[in-house]
mmCIF file of C-alpha atoms in Angstrom:
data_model
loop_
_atom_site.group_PDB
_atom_site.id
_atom_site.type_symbol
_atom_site.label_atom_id
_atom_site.label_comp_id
_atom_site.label_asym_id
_atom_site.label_seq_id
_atom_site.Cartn_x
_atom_site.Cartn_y
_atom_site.Cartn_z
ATOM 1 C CA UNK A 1 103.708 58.649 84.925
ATOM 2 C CA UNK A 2 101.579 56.003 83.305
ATOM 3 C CA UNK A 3 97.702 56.492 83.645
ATOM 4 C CA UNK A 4 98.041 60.260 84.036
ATOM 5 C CA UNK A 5 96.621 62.889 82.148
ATOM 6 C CA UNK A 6 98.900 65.188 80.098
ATOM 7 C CA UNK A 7 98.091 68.013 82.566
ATOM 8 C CA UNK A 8 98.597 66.023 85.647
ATOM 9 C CA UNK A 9 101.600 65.121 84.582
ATOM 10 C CA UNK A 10 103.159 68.190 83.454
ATOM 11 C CA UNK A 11 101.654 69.308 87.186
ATOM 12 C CA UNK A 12 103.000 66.780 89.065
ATOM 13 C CA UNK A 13 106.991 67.582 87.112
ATOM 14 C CA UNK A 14 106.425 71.046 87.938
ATOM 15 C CA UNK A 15 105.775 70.491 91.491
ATOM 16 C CA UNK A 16 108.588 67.444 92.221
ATOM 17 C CA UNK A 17 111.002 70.429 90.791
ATOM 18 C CA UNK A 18 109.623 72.543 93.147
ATOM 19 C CA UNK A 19 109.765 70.656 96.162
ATOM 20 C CA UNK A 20 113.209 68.845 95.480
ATOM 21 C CA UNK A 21 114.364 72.451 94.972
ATOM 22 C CA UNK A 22 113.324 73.710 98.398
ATOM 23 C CA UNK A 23 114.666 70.273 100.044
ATOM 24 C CA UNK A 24 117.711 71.521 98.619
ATOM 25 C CA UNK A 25 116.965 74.998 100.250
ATOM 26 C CA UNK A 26 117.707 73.623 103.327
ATOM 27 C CA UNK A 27 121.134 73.560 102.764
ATOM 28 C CA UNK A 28 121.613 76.164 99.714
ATOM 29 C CA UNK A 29 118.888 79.269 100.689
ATOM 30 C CA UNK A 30 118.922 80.060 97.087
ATOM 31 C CA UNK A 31 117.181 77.098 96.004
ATOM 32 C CA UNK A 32 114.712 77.709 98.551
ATOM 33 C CA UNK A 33 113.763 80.825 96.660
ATOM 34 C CA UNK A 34 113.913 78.847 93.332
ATOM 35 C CA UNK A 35 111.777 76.214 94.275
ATOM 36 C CA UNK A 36 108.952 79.038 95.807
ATOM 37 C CA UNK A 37 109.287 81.018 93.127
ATOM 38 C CA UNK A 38 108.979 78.109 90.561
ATOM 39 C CA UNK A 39 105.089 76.579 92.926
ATOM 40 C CA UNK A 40 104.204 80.717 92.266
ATOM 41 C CA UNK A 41 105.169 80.744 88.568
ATOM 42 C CA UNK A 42 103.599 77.448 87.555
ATOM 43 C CA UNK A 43 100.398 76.998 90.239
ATOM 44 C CA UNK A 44 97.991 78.328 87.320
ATOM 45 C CA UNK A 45 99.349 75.570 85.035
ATOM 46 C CA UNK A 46 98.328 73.172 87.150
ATOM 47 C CA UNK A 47 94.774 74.268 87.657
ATOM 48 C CA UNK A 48 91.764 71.625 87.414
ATOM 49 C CA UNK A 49 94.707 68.581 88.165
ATOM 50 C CA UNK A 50 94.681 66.414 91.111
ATOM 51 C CA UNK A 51 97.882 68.108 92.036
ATOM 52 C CA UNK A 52 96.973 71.519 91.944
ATOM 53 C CA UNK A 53 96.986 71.523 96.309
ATOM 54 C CA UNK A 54 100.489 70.875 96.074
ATOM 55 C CA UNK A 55 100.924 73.970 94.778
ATOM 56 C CA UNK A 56 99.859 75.548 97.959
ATOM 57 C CA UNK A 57 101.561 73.378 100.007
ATOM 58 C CA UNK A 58 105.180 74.342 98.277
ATOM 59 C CA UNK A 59 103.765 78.236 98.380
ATOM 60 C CA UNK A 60 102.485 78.187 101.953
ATOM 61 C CA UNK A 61 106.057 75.995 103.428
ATOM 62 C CA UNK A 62 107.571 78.778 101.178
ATOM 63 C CA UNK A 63 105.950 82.056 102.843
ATOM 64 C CA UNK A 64 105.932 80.285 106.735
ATOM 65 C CA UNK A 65 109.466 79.028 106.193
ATOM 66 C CA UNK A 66 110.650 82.105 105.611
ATOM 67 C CA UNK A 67 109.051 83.882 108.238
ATOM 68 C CA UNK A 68 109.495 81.437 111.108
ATOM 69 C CA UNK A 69 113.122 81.215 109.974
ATOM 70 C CA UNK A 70 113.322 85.657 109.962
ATOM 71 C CA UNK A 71 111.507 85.620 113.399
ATOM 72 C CA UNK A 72 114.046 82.868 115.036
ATOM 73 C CA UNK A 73 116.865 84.797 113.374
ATOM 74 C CA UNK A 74 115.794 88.177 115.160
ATOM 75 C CA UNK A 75 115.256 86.433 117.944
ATOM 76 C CA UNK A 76 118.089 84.211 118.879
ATOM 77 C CA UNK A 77 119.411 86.945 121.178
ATOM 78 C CA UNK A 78 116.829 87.096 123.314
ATOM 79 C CA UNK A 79 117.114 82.623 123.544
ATOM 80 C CA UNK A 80 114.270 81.763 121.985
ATOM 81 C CA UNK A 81 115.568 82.253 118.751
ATOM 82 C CA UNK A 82 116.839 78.201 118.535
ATOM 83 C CA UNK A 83 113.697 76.979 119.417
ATOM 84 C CA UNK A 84 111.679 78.476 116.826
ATOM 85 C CA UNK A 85 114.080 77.709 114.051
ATOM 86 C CA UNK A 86 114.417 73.894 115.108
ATOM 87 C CA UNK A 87 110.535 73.742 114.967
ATOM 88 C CA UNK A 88 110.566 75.698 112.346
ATOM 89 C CA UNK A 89 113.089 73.472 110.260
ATOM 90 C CA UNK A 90 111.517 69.726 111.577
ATOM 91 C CA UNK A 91 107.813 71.556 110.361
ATOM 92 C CA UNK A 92 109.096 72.361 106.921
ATOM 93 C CA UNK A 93 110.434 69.205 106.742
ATOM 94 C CA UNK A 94 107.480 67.630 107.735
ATOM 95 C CA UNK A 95 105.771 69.044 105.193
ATOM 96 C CA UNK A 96 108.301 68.746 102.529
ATOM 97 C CA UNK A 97 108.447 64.592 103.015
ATOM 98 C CA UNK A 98 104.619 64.557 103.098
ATOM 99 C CA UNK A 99 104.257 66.145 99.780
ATOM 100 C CA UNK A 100 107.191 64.469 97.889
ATOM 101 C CA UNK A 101 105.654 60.999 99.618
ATOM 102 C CA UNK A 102 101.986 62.004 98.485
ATOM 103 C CA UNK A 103 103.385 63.164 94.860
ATOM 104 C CA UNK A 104 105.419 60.459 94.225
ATOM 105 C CA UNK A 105 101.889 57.695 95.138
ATOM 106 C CA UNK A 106 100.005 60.092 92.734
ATOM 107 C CA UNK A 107 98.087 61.742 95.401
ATOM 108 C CA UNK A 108 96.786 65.018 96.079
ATOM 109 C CA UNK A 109 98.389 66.841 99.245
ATOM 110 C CA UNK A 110 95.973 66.573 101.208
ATOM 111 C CA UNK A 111 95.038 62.508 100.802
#
């Protein structure tokens, strides 16, 4: 983490826990809590760095993941259940590799 301030790189630690926790959240939904809880917990410590949008990034995949993933759930009886949780899934992903891939070139989210 040459070149970067102390606060940007305590930020940037804080958010590569956060989003390798919810990659893993994919497959284990309790690190998927983890990891959104952890964004929550530590967004105000990295306020005023250049990767404070990351931190809503991880919070906002967090909130939508979860409620995408809750409306497929209640409705894969009614067959359109699947469909929303495979868009659902390749949009969190999407989101997911575009932050770690942004984070790991020292960028901000939205670069």
């Amino acid at each position: 983490m040459a070149g970067l301030s102390d606060l940007d790189a305590q930020a940037k630690s804080n958010a590569l826990v956060a989003y390798v926790l919810m990659a893993l959240g994919l497959f284990t939904v309790i690190t998927w809590f983890a990891g959104g809880i952890w964004a929550i917990v530590k967004k105000s410590d990295a306020r005023g760095s250049r990767f404070e949008d990351h931190y809503s990034n991880i919070i906002s995949t967090f909130w939508w993941g979860i409620f995408w993933t809750t409306v497929g759930v209640l409705t894969l009886a009614f067959f359109v259940g699947l469909p929303i949780l495979i868009i659902a899934g390749i949009w969190v992903i999407y989101r997911l590799v575009k932050g770690l891939a942004n984070l790991t070139s020292d960028r901000s989210y939205s670069a």
